[in-house]
mmCIF file of C-alpha atoms and ligand atoms in Angstrom:
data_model
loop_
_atom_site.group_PDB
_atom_site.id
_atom_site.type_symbol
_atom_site.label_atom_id
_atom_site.label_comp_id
_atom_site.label_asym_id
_atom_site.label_seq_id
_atom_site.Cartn_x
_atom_site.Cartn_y
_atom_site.Cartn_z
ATOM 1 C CA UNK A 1 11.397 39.616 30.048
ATOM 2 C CA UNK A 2 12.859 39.960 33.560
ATOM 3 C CA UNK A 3 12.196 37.049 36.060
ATOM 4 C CA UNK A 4 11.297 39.273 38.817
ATOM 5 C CA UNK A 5 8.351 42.101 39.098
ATOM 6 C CA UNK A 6 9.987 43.707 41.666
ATOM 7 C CA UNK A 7 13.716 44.775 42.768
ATOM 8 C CA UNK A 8 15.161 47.168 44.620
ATOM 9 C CA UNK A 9 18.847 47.837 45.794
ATOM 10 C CA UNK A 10 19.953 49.833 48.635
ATOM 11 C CA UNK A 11 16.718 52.236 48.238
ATOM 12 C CA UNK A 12 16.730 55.157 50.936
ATOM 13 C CA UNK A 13 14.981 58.451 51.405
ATOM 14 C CA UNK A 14 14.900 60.451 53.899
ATOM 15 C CA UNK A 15 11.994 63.194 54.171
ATOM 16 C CA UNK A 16 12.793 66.890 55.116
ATOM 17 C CA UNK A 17 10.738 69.472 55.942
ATOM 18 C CA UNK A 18 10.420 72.590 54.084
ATOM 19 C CA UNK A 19 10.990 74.357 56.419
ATOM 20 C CA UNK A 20 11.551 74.219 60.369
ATOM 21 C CA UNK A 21 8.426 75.510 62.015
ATOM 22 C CA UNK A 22 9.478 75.996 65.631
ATOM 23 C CA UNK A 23 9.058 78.166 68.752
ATOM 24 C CA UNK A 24 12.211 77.446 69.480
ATOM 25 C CA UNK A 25 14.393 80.637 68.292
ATOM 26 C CA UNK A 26 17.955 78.688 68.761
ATOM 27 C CA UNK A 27 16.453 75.819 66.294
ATOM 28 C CA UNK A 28 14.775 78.279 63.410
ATOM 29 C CA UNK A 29 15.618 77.803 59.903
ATOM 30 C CA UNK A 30 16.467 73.760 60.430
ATOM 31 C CA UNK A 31 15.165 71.622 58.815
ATOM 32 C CA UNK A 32 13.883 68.766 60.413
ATOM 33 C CA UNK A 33 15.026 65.232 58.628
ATOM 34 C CA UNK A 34 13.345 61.793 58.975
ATOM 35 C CA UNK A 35 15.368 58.783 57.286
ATOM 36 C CA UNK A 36 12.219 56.476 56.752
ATOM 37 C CA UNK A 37 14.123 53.800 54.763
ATOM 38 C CA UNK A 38 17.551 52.667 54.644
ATOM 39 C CA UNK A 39 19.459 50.582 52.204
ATOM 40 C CA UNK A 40 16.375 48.044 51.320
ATOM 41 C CA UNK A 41 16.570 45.136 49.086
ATOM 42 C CA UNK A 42 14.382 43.419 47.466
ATOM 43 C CA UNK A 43 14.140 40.828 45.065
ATOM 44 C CA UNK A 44 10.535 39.685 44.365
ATOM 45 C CA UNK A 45 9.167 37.394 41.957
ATOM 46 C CA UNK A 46 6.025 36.775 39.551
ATOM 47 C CA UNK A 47 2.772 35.601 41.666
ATOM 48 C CA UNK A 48 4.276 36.378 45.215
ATOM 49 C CA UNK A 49 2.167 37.428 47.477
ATOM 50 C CA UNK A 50 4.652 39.534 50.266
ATOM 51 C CA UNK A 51 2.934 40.912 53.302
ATOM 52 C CA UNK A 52 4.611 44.335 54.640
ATOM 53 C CA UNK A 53 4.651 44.270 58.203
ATOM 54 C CA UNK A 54 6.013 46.814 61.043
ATOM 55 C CA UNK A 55 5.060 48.679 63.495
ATOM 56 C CA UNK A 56 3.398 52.565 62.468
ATOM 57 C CA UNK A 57 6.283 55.027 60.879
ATOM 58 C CA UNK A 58 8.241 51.911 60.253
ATOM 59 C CA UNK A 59 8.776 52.528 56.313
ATOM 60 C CA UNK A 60 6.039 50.675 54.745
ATOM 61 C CA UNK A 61 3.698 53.236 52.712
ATOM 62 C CA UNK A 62 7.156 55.228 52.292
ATOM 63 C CA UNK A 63 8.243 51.716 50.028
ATOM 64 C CA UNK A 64 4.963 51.420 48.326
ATOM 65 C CA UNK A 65 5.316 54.732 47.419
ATOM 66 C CA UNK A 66 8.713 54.604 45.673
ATOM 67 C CA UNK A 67 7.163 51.194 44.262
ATOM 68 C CA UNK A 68 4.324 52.828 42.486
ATOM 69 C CA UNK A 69 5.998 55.871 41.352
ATOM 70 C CA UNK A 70 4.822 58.273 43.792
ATOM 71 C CA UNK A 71 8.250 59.567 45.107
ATOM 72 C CA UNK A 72 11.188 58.913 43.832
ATOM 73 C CA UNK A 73 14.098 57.842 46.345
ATOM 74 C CA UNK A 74 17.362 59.763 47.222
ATOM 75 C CA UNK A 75 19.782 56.519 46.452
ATOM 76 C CA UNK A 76 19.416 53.361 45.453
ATOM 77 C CA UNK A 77 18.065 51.539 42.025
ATOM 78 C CA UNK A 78 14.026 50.245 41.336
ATOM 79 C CA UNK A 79 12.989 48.381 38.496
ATOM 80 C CA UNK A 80 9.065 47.321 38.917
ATOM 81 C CA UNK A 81 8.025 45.669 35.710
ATOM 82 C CA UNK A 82 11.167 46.224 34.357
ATOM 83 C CA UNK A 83 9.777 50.114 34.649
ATOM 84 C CA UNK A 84 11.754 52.548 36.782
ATOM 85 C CA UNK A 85 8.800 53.582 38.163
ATOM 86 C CA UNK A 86 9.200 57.634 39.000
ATOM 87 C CA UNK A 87 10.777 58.212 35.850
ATOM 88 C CA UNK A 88 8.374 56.190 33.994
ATOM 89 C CA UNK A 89 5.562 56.876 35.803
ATOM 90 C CA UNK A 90 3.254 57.355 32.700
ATOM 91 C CA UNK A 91 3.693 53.833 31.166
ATOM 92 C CA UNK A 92 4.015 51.957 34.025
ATOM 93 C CA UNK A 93 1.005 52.907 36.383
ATOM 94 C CA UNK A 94 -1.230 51.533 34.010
ATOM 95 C CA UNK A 95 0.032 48.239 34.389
ATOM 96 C CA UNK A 96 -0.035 48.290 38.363
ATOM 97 C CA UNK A 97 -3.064 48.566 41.008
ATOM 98 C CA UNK A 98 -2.674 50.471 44.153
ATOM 99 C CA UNK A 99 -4.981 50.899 47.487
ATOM 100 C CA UNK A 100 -4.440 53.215 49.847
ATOM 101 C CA UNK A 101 -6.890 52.282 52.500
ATOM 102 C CA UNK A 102 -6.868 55.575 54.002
ATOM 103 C CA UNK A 103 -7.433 57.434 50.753
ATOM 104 C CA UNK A 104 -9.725 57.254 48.557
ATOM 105 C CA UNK A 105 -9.892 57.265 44.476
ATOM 106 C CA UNK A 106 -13.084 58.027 43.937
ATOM 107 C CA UNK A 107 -15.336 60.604 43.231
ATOM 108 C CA UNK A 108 -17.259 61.449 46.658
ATOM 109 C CA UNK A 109 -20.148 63.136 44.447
ATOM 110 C CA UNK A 110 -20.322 60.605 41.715
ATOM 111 C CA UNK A 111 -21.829 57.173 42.135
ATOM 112 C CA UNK A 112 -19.313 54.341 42.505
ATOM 113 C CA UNK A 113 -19.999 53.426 38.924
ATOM 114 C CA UNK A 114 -19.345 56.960 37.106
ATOM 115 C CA UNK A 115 -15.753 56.352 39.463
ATOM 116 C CA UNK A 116 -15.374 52.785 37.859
ATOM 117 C CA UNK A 117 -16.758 54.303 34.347
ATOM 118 C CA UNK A 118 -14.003 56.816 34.246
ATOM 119 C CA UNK A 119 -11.200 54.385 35.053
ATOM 120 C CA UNK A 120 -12.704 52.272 31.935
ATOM 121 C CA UNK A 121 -11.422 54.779 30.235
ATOM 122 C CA UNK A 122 -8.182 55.679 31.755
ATOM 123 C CA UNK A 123 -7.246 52.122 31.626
ATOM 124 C CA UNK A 124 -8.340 51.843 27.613
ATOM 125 C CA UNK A 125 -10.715 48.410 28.656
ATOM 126 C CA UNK A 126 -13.225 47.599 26.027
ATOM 127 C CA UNK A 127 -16.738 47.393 26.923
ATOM 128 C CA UNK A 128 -17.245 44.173 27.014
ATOM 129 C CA UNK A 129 -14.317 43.494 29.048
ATOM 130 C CA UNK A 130 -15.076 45.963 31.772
ATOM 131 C CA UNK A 131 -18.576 44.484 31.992
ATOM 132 C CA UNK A 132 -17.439 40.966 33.022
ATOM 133 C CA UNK A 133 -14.627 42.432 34.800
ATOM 134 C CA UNK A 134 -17.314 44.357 37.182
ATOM 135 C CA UNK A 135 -19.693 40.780 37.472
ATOM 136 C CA UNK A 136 -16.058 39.265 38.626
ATOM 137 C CA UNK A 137 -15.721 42.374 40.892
ATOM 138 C CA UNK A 138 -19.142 41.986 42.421
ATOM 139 C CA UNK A 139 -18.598 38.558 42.932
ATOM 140 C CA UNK A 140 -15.442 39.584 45.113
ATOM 141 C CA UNK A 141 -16.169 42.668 46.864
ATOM 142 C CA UNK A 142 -20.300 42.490 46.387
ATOM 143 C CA UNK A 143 -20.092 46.082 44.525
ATOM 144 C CA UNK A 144 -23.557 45.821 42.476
ATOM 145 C CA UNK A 145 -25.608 46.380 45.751
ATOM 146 C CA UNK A 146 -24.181 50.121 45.924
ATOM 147 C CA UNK A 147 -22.540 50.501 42.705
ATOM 148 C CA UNK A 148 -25.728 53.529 41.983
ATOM 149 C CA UNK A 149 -25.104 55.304 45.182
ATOM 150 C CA UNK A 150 -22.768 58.524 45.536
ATOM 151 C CA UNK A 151 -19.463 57.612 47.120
ATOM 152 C CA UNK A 152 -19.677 60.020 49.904
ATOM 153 C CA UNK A 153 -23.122 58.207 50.854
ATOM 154 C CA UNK A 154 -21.494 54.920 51.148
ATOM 155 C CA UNK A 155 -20.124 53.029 54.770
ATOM 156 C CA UNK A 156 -16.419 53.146 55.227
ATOM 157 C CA UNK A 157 -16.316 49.099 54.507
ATOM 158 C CA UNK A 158 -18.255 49.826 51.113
ATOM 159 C CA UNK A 159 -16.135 52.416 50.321
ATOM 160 C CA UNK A 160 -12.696 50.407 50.557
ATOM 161 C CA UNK A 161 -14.721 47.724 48.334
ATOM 162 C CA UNK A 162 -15.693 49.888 45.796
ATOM 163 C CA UNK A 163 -11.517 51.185 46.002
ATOM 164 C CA UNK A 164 -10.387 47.892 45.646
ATOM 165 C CA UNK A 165 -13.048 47.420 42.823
ATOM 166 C CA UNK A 166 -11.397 50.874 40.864
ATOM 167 C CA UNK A 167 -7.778 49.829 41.457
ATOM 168 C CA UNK A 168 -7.839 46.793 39.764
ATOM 169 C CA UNK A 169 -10.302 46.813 37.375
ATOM 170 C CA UNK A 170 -7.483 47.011 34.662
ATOM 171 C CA UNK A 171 -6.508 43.012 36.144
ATOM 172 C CA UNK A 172 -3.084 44.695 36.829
ATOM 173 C CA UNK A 173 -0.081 41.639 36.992
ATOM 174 C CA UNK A 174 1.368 44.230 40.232
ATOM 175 C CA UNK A 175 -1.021 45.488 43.046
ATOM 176 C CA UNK A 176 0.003 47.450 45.999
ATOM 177 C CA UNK A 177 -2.605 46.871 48.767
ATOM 178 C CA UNK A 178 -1.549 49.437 51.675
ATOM 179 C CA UNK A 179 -3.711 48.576 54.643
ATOM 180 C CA UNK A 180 -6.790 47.151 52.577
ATOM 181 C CA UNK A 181 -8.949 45.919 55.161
ATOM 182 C CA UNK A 182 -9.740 48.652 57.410
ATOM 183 C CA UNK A 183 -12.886 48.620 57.927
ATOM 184 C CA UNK A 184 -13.909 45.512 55.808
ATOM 185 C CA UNK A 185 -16.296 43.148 57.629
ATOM 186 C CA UNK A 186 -15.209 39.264 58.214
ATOM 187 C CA UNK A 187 -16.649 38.494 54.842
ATOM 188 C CA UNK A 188 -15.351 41.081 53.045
ATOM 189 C CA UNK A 189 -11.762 40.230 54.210
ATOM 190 C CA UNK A 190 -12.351 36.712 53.073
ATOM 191 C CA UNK A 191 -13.436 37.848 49.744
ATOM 192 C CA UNK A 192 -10.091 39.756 49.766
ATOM 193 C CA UNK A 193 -8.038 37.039 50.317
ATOM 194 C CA UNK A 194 -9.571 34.696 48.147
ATOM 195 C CA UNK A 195 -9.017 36.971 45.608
ATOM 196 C CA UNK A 196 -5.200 37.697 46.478
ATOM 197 C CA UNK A 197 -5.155 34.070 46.418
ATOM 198 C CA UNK A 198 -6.358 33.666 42.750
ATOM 199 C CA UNK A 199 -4.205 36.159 41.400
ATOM 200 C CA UNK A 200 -1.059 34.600 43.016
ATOM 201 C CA UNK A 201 -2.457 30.958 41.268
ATOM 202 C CA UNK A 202 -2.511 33.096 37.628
ATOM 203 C CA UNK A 203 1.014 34.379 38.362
ATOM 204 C CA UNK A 204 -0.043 37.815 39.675
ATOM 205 C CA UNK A 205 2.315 39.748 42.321
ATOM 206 C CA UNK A 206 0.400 41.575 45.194
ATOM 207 C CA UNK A 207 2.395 43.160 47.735
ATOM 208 C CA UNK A 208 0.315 43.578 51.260
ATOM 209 C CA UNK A 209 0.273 45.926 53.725
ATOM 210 C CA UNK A 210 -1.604 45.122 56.896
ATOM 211 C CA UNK A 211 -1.605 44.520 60.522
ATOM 212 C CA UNK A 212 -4.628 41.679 59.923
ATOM 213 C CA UNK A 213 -2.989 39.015 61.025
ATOM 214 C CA UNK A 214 -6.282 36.720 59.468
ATOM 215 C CA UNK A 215 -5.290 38.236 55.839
ATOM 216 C CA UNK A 216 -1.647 37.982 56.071
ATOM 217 C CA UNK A 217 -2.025 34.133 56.810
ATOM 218 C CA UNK A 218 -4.253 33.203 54.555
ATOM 219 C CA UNK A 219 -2.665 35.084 51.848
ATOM 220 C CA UNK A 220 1.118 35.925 52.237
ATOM 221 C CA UNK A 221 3.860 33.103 50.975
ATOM 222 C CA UNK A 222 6.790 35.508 52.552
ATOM 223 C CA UNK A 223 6.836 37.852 55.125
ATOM 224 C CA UNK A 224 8.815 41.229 55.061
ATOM 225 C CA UNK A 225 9.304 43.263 58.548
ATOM 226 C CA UNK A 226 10.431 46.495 58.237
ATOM 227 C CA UNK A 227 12.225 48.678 60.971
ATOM 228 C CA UNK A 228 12.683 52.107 61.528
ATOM 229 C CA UNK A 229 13.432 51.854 57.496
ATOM 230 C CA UNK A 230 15.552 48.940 58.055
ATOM 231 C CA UNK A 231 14.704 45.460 56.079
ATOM 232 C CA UNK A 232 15.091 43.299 59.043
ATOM 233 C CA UNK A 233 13.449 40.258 58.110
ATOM 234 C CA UNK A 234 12.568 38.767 54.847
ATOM 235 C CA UNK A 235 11.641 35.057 54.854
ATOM 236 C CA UNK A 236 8.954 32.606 53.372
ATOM 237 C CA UNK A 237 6.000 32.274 55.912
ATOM 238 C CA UNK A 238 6.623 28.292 56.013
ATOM 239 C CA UNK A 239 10.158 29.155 57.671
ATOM 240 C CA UNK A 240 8.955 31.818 60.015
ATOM 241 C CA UNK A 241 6.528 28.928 60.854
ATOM 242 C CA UNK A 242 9.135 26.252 62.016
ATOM 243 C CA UNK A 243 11.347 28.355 63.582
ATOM 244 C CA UNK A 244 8.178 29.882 65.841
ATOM 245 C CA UNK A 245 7.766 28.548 69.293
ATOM 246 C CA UNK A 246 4.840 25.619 70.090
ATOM 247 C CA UNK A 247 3.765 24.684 73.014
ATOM 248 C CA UNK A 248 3.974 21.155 74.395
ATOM 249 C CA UNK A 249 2.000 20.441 77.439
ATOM 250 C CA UNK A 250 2.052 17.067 79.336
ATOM 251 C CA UNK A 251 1.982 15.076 82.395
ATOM 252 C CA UNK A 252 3.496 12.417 83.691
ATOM 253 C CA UNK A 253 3.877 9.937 86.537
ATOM 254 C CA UNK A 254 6.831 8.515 86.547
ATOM 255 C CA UNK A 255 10.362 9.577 86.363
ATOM 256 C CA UNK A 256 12.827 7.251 84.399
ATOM 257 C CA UNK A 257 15.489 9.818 83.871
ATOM 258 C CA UNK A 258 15.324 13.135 86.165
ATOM 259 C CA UNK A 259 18.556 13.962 84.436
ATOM 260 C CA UNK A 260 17.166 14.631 81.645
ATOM 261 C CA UNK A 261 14.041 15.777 82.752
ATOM 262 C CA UNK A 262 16.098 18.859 83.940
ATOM 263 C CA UNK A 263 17.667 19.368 80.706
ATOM 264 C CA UNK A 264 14.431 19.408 79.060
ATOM 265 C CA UNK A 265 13.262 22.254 81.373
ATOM 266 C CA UNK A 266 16.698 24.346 80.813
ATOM 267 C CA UNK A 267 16.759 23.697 77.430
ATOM 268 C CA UNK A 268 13.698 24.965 76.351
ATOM 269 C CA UNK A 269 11.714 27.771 76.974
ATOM 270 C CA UNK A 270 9.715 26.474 80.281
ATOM 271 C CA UNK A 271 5.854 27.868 80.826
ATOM 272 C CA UNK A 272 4.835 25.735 83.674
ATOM 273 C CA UNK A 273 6.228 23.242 86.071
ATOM 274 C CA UNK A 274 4.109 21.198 88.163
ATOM 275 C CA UNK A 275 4.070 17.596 90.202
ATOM 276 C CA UNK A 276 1.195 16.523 87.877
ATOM 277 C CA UNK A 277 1.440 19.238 84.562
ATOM 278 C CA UNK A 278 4.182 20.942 82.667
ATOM 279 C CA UNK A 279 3.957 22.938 79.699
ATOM 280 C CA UNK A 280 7.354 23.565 77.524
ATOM 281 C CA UNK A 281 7.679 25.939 74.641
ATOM 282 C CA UNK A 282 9.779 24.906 72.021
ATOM 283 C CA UNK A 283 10.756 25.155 68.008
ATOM 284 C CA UNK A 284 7.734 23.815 65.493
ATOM 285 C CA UNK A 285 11.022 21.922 64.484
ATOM 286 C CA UNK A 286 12.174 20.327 67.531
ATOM 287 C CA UNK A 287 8.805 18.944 68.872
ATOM 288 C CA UNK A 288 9.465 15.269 67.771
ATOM 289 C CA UNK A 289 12.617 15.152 69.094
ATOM 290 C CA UNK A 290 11.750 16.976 72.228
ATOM 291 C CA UNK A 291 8.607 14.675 72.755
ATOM 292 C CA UNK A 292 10.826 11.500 72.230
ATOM 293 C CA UNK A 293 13.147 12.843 74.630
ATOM 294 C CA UNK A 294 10.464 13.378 77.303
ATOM 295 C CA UNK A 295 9.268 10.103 76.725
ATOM 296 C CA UNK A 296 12.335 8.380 77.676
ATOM 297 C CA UNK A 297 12.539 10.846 80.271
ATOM 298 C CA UNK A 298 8.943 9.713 82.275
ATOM 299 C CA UNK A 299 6.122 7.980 81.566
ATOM 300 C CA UNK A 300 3.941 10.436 80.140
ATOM 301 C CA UNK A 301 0.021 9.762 80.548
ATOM 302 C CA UNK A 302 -1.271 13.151 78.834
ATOM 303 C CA UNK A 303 0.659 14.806 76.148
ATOM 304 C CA UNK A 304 -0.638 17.833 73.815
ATOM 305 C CA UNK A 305 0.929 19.775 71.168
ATOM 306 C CA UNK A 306 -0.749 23.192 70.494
ATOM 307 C CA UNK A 307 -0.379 24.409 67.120
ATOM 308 C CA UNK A 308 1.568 27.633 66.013
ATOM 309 C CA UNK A 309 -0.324 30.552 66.510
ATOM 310 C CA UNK A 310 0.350 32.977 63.463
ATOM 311 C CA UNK A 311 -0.738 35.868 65.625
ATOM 312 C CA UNK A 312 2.264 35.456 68.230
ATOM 313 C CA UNK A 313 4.625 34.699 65.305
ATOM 314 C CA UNK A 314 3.805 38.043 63.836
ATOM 315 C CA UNK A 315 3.739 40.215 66.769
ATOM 316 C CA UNK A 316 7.049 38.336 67.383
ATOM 317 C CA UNK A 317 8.276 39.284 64.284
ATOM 318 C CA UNK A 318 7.092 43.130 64.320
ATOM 319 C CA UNK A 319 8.336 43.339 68.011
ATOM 320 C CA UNK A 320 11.596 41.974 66.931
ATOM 321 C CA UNK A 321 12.811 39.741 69.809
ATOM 322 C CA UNK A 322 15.575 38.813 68.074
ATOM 323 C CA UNK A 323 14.328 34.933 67.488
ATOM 324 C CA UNK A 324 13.870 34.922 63.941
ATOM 325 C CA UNK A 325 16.211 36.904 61.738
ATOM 326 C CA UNK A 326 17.796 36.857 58.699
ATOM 327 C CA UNK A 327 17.040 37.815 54.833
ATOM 328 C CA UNK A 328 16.676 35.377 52.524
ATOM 329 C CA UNK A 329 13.753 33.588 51.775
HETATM 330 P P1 ADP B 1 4.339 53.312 57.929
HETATM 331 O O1 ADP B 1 3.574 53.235 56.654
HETATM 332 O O2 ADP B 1 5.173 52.101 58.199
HETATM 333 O O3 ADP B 1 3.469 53.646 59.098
HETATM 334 P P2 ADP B 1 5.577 55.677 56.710
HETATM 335 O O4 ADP B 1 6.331 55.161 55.539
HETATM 336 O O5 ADP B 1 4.268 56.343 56.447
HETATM 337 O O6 ADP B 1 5.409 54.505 57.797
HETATM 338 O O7 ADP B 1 6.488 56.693 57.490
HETATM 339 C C1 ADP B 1 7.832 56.426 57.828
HETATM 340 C C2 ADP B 1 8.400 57.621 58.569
HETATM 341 O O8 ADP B 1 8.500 58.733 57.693
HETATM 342 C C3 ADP B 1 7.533 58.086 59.731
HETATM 343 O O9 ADP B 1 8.366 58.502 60.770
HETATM 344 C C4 ADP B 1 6.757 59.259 59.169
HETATM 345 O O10 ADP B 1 6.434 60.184 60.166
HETATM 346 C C5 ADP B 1 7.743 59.832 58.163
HETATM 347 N N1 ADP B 1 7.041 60.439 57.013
HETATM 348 C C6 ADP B 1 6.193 59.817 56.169
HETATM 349 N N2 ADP B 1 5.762 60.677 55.212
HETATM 350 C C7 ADP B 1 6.368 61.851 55.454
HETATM 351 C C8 ADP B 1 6.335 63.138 54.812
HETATM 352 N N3 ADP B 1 5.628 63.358 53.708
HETATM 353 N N4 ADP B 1 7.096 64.132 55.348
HETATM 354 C C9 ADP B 1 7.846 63.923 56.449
HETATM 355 N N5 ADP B 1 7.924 62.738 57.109
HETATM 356 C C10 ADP B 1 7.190 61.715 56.624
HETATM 357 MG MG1 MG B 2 1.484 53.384 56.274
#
């Protein structure tokens, strides 16, 4: 059995058009090329939970498809599963679960439950099985209040539930979530991430796709940010968390060192300076130290330490300002 559900080495592809459609009479017959991933590897293990972050046409859906089978990549190797998953497409997509939030896999004329009905028996469940496996599913996603109505009559929100619902009704051990919670209410996206949650606690991968910042932090042990196809960061979210920037704000009202004082202000990232309040940005891991330092430095008679905010730590990350790098976890 390998110890990993999913690796990749040095996967690339690089999409070209059939042909070059163009007004331009000195550029007919090119044809256009878009490298949308370059060299990435990965190396991730059973009950992970990775969110896939980057900014739009950084690479993402282009992995998740070469992950699931869907295209098959110019260079580089992928064992999901211990599948290779284009050429083995037909035994391994029935152990995997994929969501495309933008697409849909059921049938827009069909109630949600003929949809569900039909993967019953694509995925070979028993009866009895599928029957507590759609009470679990309503539990999550609340499906029984529209599982009679046609698909095409359902909101946007209910349809992504009732997607979810169809993708993993099988209980897959891989699940490729690719921008889930569009549209999903507050509770909904709960829901979701409680049940990301439960599968990572029963050894279940899920690999996430999303710019919800909520769902990412309540659900995703390692973050991986993507580039113009480039890996460029790959780290548990516990790391990212120390090494992003809290803020310490204070005041004082005496000066016992203004030596050092200074230093504290060059040193670190500085967000205010006043006579009576100062606010300094600085590592998660460096706030003791810095706050013993600026207590030797004055007599401090107000001192706060705001917590990490997740939200500038990932737009930090997807903006790539160079802070946090590197690609182990
Ligand atoms: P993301 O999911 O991060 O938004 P994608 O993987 O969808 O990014 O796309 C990566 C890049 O590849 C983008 O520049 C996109 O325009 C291009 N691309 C994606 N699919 C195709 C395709 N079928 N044909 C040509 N270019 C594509
Ligand atoms: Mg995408």
């Amino acid at each position: 059995m390998p110890t990993f559900d999913i690796f990749t080495e040095n996967v690339s592809k690089t999409y070209r058009a059939r042909w070059g459609i163009t007004i331009d009479k000195n550029k007919s017959g090119k044809r256009p090329a878009k490298l949308a991933l370059d060299n990435v590897s990965l190396l991730i293990g059973p009950g992970e939970t990775v969110g896939l972050i980057g900014l739009n046409g950084s690479g993402k859906s282009t992995l998740v498809k070469i992950l699931c089978g869907i295209i098959k990549p110019d260079q580089g190797e992928v064992n999901c599963l211990g599948y290779n998953p284009f050429r083995q497409r037909r035994e391994y997509v029935n152990k995997i679960g994929v969501v495309f939030g933008q697409k849909s896999l059921l049938y827009m004329d069909l109630p949600l439950k003929d949809s569900l009905e039909l993967y019953r028996v694509v995925y070979d469940i028993s009866r009895d099985e599928f029957n507590r496996e759609i009470e679990n599913l309503d539990n999550c996603f609340g499906i029984n209040e529209f599982i009679e109505q046609p698909v095409r009559k359902l909101s946007f929100g209910q349809r992504v539930r009732g997607d979810l619902a169809a993708s993993i009704l099988h209980n897959p051990q891989l699940v490729f979530l690719d921008e889930p919670s569009i549209g999903l209410d507050i509770l909904a996206c709960d829901k979701l991430s409680q049940y990301i949650n439960r599968r990572s606690e029963n050894g279940k991968t899920t690999i996430l796709v999303s710019h919800n910042v909520d769902l990412l932090s309540s659900s995703c042990s390692r973050l991986i940010v993507l580039e113009g196809g480039v890996k460029r960061i790959d780290r548990a979210v516990e790391w990212l968390k120390l090494q992003s920037l809290v803020d310490i704000e204070f005041a004082f009202n005496n000066v016992r060192d203004a030596k050092l004082l200074d230093l504290l202000f060059t040193e670190n990232k500085c967000k205010e300076r006043g006579e009576l309040f100062s606010v300094l940005s600085v590592r998660s891991d460096s706030v003791e130290a810095t706050v013993d330092r600026l207590q030797k430095a004055c007599s401090l008679v107000y001192l706060q330490v705001k917590p990490a905010d997740i939200r500038d730590m990932v737009s930090t990350l997807i903006l790539g300002n160079g802070s946090m790098s590197g690609e182990s976890k």
